JSON list of C-alpha atoms in Angstrom, two decimals:
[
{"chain": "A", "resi": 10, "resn": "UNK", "atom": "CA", "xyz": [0.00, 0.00, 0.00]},
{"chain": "A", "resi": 11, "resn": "UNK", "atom": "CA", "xyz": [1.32, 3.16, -0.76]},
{"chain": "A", "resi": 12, "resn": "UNK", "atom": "CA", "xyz": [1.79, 5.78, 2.30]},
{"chain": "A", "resi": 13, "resn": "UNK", "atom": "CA", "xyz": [3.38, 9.51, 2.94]},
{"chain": "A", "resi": 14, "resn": "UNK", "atom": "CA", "xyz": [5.37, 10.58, 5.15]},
{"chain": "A", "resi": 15, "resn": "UNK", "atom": "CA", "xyz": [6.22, 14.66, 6.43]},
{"chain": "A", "resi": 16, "resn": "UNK", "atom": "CA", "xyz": [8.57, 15.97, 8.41]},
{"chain": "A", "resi": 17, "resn": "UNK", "atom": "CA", "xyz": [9.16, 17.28, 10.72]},
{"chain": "A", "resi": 18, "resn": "UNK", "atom": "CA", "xyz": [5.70, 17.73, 12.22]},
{"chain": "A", "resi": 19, "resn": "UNK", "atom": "CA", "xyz": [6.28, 20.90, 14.27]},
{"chain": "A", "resi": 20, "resn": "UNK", "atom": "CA", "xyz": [9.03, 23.13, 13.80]},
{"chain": "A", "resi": 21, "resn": "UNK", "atom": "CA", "xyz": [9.61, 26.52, 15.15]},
{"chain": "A", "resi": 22, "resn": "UNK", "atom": "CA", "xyz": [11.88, 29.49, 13.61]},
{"chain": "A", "resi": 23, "resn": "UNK", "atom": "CA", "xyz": [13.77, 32.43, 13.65]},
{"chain": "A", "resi": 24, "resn": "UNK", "atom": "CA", "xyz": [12.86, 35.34, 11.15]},
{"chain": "A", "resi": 25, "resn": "UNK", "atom": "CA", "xyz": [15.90, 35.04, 8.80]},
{"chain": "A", "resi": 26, "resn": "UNK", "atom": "CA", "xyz": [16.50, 31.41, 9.43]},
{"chain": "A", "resi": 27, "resn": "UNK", "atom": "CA", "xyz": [16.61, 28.85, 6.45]},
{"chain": "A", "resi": 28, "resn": "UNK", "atom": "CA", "xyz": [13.99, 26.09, 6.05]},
{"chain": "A", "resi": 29, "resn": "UNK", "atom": "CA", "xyz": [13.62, 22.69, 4.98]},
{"chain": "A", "resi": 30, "resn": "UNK", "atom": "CA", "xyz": [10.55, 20.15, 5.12]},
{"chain": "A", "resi": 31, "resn": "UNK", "atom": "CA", "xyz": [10.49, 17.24, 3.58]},
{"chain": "A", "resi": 32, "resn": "UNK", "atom": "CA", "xyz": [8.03, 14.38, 2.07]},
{"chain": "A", "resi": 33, "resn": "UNK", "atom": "CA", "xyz": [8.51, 10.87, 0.31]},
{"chain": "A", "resi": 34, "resn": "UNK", "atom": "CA", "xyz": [6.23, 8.67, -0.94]},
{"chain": "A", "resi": 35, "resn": "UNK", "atom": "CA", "xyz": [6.24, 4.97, -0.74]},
{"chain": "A", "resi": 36, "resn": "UNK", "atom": "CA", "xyz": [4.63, 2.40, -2.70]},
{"chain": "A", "resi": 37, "resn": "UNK", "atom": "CA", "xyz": [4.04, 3.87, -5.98]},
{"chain": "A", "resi": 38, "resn": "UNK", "atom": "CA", "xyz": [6.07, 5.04, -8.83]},
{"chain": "A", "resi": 39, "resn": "UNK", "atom": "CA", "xyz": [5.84, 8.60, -10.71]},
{"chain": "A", "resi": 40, "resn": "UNK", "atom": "CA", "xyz": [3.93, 10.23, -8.25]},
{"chain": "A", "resi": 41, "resn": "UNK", "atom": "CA", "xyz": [2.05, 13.73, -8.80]},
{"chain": "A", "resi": 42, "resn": "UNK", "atom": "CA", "xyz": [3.62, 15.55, -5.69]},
{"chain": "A", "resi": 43, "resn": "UNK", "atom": "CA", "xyz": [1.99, 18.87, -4.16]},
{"chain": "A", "resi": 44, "resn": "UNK", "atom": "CA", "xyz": [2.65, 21.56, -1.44]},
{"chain": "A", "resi": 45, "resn": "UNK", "atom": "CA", "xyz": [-0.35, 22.94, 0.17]},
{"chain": "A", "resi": 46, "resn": "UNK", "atom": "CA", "xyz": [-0.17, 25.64, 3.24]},
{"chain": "A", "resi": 47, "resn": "UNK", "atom": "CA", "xyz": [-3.27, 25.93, 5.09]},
{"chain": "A", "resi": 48, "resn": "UNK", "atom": "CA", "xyz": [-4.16, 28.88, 7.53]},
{"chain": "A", "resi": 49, "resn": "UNK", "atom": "CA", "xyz": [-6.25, 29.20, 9.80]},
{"chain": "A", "resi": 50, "resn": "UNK", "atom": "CA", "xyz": [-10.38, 29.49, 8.32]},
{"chain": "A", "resi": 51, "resn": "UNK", "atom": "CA", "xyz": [-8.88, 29.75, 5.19]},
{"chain": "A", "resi": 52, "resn": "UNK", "atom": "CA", "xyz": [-8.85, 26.74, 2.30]},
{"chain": "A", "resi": 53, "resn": "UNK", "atom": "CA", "xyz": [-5.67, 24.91, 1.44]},
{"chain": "A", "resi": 54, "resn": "UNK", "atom": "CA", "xyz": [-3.43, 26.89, -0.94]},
{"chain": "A", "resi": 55, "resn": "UNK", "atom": "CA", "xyz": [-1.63, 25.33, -3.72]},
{"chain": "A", "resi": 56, "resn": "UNK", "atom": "CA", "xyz": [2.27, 26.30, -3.24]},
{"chain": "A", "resi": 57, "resn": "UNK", "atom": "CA", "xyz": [3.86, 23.80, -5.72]},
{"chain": "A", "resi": 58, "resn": "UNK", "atom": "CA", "xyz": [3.05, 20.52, -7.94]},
{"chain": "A", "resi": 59, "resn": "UNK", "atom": "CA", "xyz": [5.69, 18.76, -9.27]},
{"chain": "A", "resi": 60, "resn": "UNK", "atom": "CA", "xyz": [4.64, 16.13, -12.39]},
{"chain": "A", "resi": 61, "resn": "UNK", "atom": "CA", "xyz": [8.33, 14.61, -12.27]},
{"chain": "A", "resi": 62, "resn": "UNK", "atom": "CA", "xyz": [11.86, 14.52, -11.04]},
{"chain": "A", "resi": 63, "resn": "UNK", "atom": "CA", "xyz": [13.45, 18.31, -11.51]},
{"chain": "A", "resi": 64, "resn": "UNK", "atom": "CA", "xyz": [9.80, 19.67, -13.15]},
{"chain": "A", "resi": 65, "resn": "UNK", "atom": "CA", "xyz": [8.48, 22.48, -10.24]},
{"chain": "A", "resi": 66, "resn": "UNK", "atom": "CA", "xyz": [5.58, 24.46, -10.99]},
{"chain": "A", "resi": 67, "resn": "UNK", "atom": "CA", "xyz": [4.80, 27.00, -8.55]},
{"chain": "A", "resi": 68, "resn": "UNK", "atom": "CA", "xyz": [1.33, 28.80, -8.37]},
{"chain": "A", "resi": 69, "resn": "UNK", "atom": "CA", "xyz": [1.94, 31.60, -6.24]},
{"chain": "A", "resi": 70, "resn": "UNK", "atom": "CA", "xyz": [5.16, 33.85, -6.07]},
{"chain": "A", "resi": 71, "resn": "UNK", "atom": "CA", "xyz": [6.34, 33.41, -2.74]},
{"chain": "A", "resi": 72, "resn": "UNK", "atom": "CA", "xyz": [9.45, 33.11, -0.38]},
{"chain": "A", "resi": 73, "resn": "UNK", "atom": "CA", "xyz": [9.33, 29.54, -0.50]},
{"chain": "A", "resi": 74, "resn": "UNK", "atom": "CA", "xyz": [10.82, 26.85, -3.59]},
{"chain": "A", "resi": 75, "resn": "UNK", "atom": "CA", "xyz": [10.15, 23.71, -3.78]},
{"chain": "A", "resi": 76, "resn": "UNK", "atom": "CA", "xyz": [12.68, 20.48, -5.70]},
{"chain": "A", "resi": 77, "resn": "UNK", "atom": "CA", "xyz": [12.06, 17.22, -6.44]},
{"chain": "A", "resi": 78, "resn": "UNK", "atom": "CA", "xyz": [15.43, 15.70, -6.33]},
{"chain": "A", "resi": 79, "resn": "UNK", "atom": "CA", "xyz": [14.13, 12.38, -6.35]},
{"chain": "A", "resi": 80, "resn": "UNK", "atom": "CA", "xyz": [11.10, 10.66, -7.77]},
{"chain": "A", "resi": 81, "resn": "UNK", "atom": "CA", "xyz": [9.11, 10.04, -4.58]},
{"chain": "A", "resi": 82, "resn": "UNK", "atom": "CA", "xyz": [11.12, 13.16, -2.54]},
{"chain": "A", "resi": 83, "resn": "UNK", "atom": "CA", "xyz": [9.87, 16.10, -2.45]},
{"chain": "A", "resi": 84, "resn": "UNK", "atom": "CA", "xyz": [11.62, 19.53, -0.10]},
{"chain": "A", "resi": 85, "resn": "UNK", "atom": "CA", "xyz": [10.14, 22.69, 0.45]},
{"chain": "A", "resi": 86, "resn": "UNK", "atom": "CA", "xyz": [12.75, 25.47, 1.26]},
{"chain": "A", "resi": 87, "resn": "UNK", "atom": "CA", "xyz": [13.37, 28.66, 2.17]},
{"chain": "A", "resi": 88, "resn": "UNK", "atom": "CA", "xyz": [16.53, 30.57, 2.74]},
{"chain": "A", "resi": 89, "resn": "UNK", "atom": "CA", "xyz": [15.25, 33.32, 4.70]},
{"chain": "A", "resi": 90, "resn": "UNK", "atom": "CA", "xyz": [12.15, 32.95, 6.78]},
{"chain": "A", "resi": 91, "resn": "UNK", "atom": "CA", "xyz": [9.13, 35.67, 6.67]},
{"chain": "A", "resi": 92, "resn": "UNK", "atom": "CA", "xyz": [6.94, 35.72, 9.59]},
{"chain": "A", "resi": 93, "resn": "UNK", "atom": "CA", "xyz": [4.25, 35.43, 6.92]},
{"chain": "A", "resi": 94, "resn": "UNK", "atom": "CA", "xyz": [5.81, 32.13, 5.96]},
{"chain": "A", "resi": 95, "resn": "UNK", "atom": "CA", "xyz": [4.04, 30.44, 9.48]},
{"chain": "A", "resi": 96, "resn": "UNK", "atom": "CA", "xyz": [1.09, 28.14, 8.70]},
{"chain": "A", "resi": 97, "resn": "UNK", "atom": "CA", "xyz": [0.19, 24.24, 8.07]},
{"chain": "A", "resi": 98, "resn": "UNK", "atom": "CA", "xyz": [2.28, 22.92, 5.73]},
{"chain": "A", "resi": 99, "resn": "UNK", "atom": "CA", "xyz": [0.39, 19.88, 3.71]},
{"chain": "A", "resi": 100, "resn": "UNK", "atom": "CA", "xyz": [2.50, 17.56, 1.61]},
{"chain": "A", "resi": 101, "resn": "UNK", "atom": "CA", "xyz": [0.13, 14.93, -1.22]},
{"chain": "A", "resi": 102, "resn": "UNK", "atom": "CA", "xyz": [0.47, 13.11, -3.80]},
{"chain": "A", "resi": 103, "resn": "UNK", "atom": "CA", "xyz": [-1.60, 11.92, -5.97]},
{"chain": "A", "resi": 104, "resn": "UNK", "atom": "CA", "xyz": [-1.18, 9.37, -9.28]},
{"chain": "A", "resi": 105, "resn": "UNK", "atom": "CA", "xyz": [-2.12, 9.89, -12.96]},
{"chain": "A", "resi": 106, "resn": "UNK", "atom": "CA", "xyz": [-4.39, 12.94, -13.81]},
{"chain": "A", "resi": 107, "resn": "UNK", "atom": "CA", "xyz": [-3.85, 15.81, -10.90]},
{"chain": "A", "resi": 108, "resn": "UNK", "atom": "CA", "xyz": [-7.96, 15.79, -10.65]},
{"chain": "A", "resi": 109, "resn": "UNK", "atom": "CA", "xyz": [-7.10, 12.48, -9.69]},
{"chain": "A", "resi": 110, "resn": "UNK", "atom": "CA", "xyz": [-7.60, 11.34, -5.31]},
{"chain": "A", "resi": 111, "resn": "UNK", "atom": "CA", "xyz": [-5.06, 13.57, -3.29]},
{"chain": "A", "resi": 112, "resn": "UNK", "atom": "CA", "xyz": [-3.60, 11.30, -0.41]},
{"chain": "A", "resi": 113, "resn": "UNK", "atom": "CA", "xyz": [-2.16, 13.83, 2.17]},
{"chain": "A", "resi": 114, "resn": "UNK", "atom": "CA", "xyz": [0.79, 13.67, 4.70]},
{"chain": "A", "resi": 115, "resn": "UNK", "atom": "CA", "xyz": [0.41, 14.64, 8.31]},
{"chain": "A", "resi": 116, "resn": "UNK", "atom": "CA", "xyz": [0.92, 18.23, 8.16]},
{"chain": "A", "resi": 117, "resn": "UNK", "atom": "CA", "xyz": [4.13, 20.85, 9.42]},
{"chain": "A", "resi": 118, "resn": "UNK", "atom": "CA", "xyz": [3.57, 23.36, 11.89]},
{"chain": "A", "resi": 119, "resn": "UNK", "atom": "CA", "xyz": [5.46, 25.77, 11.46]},
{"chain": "A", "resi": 120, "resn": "UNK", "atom": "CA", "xyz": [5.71, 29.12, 13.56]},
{"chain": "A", "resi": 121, "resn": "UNK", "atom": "CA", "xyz": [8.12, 31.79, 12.79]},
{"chain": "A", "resi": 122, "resn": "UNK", "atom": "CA", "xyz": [8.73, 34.02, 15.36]},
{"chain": "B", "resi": 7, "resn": "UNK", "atom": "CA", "xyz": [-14.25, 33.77, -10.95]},
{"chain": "B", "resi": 8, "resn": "UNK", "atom": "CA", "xyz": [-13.96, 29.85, -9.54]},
{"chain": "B", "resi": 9, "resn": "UNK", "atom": "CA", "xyz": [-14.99, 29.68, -5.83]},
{"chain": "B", "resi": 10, "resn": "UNK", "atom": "CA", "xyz": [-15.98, 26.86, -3.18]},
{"chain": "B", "resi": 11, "resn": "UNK", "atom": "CA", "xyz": [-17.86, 28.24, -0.31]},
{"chain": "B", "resi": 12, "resn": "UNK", "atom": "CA", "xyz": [-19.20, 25.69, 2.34]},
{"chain": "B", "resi": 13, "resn": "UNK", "atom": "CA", "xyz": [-21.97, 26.37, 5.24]},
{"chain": "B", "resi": 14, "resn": "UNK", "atom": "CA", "xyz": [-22.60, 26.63, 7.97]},
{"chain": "B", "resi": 15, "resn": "UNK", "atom": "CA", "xyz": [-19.08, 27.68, 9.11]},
{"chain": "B", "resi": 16, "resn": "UNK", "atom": "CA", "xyz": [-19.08, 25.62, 11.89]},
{"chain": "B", "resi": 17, "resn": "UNK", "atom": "CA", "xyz": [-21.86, 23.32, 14.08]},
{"chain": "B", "resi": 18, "resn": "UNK", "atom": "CA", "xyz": [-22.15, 21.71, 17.01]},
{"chain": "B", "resi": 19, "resn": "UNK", "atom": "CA", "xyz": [-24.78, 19.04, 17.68]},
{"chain": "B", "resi": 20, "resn": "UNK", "atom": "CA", "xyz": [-25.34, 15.68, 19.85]},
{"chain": "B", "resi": 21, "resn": "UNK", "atom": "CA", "xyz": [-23.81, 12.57, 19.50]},
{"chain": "B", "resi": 22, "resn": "UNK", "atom": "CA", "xyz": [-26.09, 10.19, 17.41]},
{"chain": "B", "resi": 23, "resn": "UNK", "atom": "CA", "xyz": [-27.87, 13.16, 15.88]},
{"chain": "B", "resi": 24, "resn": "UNK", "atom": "CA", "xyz": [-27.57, 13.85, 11.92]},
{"chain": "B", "resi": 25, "resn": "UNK", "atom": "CA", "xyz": [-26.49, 16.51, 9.92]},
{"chain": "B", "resi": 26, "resn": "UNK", "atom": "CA", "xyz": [-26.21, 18.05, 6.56]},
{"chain": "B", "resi": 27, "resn": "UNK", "atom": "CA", "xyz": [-23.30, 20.33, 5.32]},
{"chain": "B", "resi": 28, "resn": "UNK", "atom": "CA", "xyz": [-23.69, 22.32, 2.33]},
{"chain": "B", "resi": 29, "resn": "UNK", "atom": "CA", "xyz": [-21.04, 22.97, -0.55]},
{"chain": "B", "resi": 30, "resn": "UNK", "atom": "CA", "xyz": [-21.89, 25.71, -3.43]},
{"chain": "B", "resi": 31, "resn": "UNK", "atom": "CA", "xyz": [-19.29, 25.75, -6.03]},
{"chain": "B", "resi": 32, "resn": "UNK", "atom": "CA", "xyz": [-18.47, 27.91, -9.28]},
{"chain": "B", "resi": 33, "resn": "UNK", "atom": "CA", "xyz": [-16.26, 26.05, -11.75]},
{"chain": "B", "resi": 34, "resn": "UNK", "atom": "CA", "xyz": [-15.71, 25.51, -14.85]},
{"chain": "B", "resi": 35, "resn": "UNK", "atom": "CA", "xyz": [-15.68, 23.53, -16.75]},
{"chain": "B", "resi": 36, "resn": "UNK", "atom": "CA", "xyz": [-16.79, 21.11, -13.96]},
{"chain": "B", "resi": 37, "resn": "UNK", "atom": "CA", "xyz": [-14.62, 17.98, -13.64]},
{"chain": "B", "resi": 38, "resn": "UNK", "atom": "CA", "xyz": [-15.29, 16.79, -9.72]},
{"chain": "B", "resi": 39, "resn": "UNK", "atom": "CA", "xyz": [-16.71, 17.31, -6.34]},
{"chain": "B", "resi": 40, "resn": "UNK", "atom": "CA", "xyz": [-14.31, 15.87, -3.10]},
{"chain": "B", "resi": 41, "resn": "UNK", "atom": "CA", "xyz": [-14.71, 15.62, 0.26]},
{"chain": "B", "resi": 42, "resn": "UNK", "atom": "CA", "xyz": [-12.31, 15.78, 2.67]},
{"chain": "B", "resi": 43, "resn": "UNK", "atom": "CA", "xyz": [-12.47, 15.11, 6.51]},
{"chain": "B", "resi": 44, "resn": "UNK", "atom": "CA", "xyz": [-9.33, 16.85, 8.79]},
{"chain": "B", "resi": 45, "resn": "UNK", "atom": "CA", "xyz": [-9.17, 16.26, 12.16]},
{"chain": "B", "resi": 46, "resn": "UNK", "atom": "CA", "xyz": [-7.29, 19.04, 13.76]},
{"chain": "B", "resi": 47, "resn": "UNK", "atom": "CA", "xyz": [-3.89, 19.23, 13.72]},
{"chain": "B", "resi": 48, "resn": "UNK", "atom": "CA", "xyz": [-3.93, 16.26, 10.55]},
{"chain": "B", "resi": 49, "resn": "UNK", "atom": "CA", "xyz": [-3.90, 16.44, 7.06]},
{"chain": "B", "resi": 50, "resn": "UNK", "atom": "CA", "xyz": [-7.29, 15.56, 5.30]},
{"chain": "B", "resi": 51, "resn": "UNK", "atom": "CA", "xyz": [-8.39, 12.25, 4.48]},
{"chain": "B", "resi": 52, "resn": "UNK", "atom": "CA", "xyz": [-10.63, 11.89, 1.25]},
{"chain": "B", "resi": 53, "resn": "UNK", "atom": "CA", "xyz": [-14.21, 10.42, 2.45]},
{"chain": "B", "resi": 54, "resn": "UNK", "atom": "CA", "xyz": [-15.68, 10.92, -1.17]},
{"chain": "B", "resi": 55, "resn": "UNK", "atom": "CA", "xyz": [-15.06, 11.66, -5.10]},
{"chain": "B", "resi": 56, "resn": "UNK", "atom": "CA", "xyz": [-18.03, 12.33, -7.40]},
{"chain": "B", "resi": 57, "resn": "UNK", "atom": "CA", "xyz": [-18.32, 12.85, -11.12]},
{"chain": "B", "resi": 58, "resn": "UNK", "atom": "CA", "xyz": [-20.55, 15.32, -13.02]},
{"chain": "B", "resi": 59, "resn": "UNK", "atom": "CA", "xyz": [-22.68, 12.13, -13.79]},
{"chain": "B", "resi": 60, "resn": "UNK", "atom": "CA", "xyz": [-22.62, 10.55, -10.25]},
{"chain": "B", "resi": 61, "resn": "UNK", "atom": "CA", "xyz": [-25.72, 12.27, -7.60]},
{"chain": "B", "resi": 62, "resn": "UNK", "atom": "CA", "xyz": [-24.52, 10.57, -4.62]},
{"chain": "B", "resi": 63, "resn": "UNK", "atom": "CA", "xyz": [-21.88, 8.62, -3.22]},
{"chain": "B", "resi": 64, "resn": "UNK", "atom": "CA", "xyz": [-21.72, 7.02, 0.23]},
{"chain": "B", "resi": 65, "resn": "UNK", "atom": "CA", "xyz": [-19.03, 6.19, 2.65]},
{"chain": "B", "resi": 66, "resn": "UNK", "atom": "CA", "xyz": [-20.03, 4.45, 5.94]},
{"chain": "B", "resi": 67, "resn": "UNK", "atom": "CA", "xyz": [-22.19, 6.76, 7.36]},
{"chain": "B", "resi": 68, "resn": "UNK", "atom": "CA", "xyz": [-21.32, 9.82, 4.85]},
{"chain": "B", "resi": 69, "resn": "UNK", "atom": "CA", "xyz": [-23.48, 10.03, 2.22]},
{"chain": "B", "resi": 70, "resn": "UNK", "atom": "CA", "xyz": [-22.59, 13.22, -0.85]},
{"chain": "B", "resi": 71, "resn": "UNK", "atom": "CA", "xyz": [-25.01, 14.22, -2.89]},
{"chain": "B", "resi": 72, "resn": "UNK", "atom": "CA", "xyz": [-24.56, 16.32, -6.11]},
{"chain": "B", "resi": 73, "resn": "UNK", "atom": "CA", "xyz": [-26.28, 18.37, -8.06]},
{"chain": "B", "resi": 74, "resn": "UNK", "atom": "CA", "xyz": [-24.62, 19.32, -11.38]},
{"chain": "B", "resi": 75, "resn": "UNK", "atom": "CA", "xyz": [-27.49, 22.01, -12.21]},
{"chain": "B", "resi": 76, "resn": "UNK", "atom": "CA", "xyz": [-27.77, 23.93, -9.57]},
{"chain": "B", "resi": 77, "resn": "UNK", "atom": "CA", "xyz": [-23.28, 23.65, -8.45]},
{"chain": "B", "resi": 78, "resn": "UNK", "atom": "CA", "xyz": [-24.30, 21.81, -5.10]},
{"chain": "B", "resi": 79, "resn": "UNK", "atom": "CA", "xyz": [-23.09, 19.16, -3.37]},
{"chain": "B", "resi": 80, "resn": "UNK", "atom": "CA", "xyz": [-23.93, 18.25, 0.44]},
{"chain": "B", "resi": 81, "resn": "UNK", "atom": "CA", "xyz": [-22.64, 15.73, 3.08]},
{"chain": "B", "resi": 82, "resn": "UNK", "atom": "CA", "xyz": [-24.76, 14.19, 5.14]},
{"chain": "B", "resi": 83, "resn": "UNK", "atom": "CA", "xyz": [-23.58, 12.27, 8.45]},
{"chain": "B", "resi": 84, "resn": "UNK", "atom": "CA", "xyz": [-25.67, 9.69, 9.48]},
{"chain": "B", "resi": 85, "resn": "UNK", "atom": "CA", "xyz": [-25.70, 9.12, 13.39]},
{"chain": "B", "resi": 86, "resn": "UNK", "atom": "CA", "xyz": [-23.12, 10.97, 14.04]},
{"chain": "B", "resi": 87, "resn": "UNK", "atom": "CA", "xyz": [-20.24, 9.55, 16.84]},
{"chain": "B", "resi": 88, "resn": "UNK", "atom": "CA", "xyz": [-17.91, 12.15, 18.76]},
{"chain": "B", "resi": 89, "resn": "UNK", "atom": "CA", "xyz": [-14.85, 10.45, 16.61]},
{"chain": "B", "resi": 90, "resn": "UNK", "atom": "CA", "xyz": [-16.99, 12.60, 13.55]},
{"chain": "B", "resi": 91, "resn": "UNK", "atom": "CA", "xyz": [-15.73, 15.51, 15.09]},
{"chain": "B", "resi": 92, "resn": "UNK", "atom": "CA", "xyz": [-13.49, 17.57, 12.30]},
{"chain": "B", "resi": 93, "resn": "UNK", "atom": "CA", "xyz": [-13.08, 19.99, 9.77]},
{"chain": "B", "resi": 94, "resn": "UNK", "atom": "CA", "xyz": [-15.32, 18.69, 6.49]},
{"chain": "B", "resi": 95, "resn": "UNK", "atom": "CA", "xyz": [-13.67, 20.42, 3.02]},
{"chain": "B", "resi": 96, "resn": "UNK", "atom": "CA", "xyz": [-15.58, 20.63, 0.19]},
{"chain": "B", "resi": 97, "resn": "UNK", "atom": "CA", "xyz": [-13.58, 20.38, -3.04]},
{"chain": "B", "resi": 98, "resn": "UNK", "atom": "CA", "xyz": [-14.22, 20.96, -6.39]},
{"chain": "B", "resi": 99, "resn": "UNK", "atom": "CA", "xyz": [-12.40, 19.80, -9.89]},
{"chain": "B", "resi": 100, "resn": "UNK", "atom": "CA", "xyz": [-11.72, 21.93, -12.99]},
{"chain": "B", "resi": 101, "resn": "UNK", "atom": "CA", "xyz": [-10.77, 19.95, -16.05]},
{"chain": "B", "resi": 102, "resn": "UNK", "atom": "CA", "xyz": [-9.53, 22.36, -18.17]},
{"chain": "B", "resi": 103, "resn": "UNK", "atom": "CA", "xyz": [-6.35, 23.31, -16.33]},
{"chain": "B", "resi": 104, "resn": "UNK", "atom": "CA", "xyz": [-6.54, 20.08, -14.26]},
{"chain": "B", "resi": 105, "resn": "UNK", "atom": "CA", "xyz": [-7.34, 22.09, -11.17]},
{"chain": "B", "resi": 106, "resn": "UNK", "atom": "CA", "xyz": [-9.16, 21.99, -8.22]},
{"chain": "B", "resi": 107, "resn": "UNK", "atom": "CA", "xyz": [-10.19, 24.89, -5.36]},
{"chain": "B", "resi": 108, "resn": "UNK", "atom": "CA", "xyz": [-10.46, 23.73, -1.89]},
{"chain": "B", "resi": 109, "resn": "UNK", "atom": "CA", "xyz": [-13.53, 25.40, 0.20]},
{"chain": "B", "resi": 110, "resn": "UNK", "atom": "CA", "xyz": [-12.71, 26.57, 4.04]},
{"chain": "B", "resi": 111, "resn": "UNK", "atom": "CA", "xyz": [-14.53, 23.99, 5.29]},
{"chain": "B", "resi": 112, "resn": "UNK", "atom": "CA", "xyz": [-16.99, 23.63, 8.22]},
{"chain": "B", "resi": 113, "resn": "UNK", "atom": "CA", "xyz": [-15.83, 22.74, 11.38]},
{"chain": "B", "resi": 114, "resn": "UNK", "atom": "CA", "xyz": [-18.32, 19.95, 12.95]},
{"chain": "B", "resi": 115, "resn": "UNK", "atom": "CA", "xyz": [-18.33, 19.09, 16.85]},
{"chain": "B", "resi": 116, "resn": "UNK", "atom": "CA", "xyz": [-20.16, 16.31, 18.42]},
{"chain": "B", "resi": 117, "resn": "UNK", "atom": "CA", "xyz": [-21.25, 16.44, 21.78]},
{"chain": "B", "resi": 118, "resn": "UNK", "atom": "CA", "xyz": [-21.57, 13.81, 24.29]}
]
């Protein structure tokens, strides 16, 4: 069965300080891999999509990038936290068509402070 | 302009009662309709997927309906248990740019 995995589940920051999550996938091959944040009330924001290893498309201009240096890895970064930059931080995946099921990770908290 | 907006915002009732949460959505064209459960603090766990041509779907006790015509969709919970207590997030599919827009969802507590 194929499963997701996000870390680190809480993580809390300097202003200025660089950041890395990360997500892998197990159990299938290919994947369609996504970076959601999520704040509070509000719905969950597309960040990134990746279709394939090195191809990042990002929706929104932002502090953040995103690399897919493997085929089931997937890293969001930043080099210089914002304090704008704290929220829920949703990793998926989903296969084939992106309209396709979305399987989501656990979620990062991150607080910037 | 493509939108999801969900109601009510949030709603509390009894443990074993029922309850209906609405989804209106503006997209185009129309590919899907989702929903998504999240209990706090988790990421959100798909409950069901419908089609333009599918009216209702059921899951356990969640049943979704959808109505193509009028851009509706609800989910009804069925005798409802305090583990039912979450965020619900209504989702809808665009096909032309293989999108979707996630509502805000309604946040659903069940009371002993």
């Amino acid at each position: 069965s194929q499963t997701i995995h996000q870390w680190p589940a809480t993580l809390v920051q300097p202003v200025g300080s660089p950041l890395s999550l990360e997500c892998t996938v197990e159990g299938t091959s290919n994947p369609n891999l996504y970076w959601y944040r999520q704040a509070a009330g509000r719905g969950l924001q597309l960040l990134f999509y990746s279709v394939g290893i090195g191809q990042i498309s990002s929706e929104v201009p932002q502090n953040l990038s995103a690399s897919r240096p493997q085929d089931r890895q997937f890293i969001l970064s930043s080099k210089k936290l914002l304090l704008s930059d704290s929220g829920f931080y949703l990793c998926a995946w989903s296969g084939g068509q992106y309209t396709g099921e979305l399987f989501f990770g656990e979620g990062s908290r991150l607080t910037v402070l | 302009k493509n939108q999801v907006e969900q109601s009510p915002q949030s709603l509390i009732i009894l443990e074993g009662k029922n309850c209906t949460l609405q989804c209106n959505y503006t997209v185009s064209p129309f590919s899907n309709l989702r929903w998504y459960k999240q209990d706090t603090g988790r990421g959100p766990v798909s409950l069901t997927i419908m089609t333009f041509s599918e009216n209702t779907k059921s899951n356990g006790r969640y049943t979704a309906t959808l109505d193509a015509d009028t851009k509706q969709s609800s989910l009804h919970i069925t005798a409802s248990q305090l583990s039912d207590s979450a965020s619900y997030i209504c989702v809808a599919g665009y096909s032309s740019a293989s999108k979707i827009i996630f509502g805000s969802g309604t946040r659903l507590s069940i009371r002993p």
